[in-house]
């Protein structure tokens, strides 16, 4: 359960980083990579929380 909340935190950090990259006009591939990594962390954390 602690891993799920750590992944939730990490996912938020990655999505926030993608937003920051978007606002500072970084290359598109870095924005997409961070956003996908963040969404993956969110998905895994929700799955881990639901399965207990």
mmCIF file of N, CA and C in Angstrom, residues 22-41:
data_model
loop_
_atom_site.group_PDB
_atom_site.id
_atom_site.type_symbol
_atom_site.label_atom_id
_atom_site.label_comp_id
_atom_site.label_asym_id
_atom_site.label_seq_id
_atom_site.Cartn_x
_atom_site.Cartn_y
_atom_site.Cartn_z
ATOM 1 N N UNK A 22 6.001 21.869 -20.775
ATOM 2 C CA UNK A 22 5.111 22.431 -21.786
ATOM 3 C C UNK A 22 5.135 23.957 -21.740
ATOM 4 N N UNK A 23 5.099 24.502 -20.551
ATOM 5 C CA UNK A 23 5.077 25.956 -20.402
ATOM 6 C C UNK A 23 6.407 26.602 -20.782
ATOM 7 N N UNK A 24 7.509 25.868 -20.607
ATOM 8 C CA UNK A 24 8.808 26.445 -20.952
ATOM 9 C C UNK A 24 9.272 26.050 -22.357
ATOM 10 N N UNK A 25 8.362 25.484 -23.155
ATOM 11 C CA UNK A 25 8.623 25.171 -24.574
ATOM 12 C C UNK A 25 9.786 24.217 -24.782
ATOM 13 N N UNK A 26 9.824 23.159 -23.980
ATOM 14 C CA UNK A 26 10.832 22.110 -24.175
ATOM 15 C C UNK A 26 10.442 21.248 -25.380
ATOM 16 N N UNK A 27 11.318 20.358 -25.829
ATOM 17 C CA UNK A 27 10.972 19.493 -26.969
ATOM 18 C C UNK A 27 9.733 18.639 -26.670
ATOM 19 N N UNK A 28 8.940 18.391 -27.711
ATOM 20 C CA UNK A 28 7.672 17.688 -27.537
ATOM 21 C C UNK A 28 7.862 16.285 -26.990
ATOM 22 N N UNK A 29 8.951 15.619 -27.371
ATOM 23 C CA UNK A 29 9.149 14.242 -26.944
ATOM 24 C C UNK A 29 9.400 14.158 -25.441
ATOM 25 N N UNK A 30 10.019 15.181 -24.858
ATOM 26 C CA UNK A 30 10.238 15.157 -23.411
ATOM 27 C C UNK A 30 8.931 15.398 -22.667
ATOM 28 N N UNK A 31 8.061 16.246 -23.225
ATOM 29 C CA UNK A 31 6.757 16.493 -22.614
ATOM 30 C C UNK A 31 5.916 15.224 -22.651
ATOM 31 N N UNK A 32 5.880 14.585 -23.809
ATOM 32 C CA UNK A 32 5.080 13.362 -23.959
ATOM 33 C C UNK A 32 5.639 12.248 -23.082
ATOM 34 N N UNK A 33 6.959 12.125 -23.019
ATOM 35 C CA UNK A 33 7.573 11.086 -22.194
ATOM 36 C C UNK A 33 7.251 11.255 -20.713
ATOM 37 N N UNK A 34 7.369 12.471 -20.215
ATOM 38 C CA UNK A 34 7.049 12.707 -18.802
ATOM 39 C C UNK A 34 5.570 12.506 -18.524
ATOM 40 N N UNK A 35 4.722 12.964 -19.441
ATOM 41 C CA UNK A 35 3.280 12.797 -19.242
ATOM 42 C C UNK A 35 2.892 11.318 -19.229
ATOM 43 N N UNK A 36 3.451 10.537 -20.155
ATOM 44 C CA UNK A 36 3.143 9.107 -20.187
ATOM 45 C C UNK A 36 3.667 8.391 -18.948
ATOM 46 N N UNK A 37 4.848 8.764 -18.507
ATOM 47 C CA UNK A 37 5.402 8.160 -17.298
ATOM 48 C C UNK A 37 4.534 8.494 -16.085
ATOM 49 N N UNK A 38 4.085 9.732 -16.000
ATOM 50 C CA UNK A 38 3.214 10.133 -14.908
ATOM 51 C C UNK A 38 1.887 9.406 -14.936
ATOM 52 N N UNK A 39 1.289 9.284 -16.118
ATOM 53 C CA UNK A 39 0.017 8.566 -16.224
ATOM 54 C C UNK A 39 0.182 7.084 -15.919
ATOM 55 N N UNK A 40 1.313 6.525 -16.304
ATOM 56 C CA UNK A 40 1.586 5.125 -15.972
ATOM 57 C C UNK A 40 1.683 4.936 -14.459
ATOM 58 N N UNK A 41 2.374 5.855 -13.797
ATOM 59 C CA UNK A 41 2.474 5.782 -12.329
ATOM 60 C C UNK A 41 1.106 5.917 -11.681
#
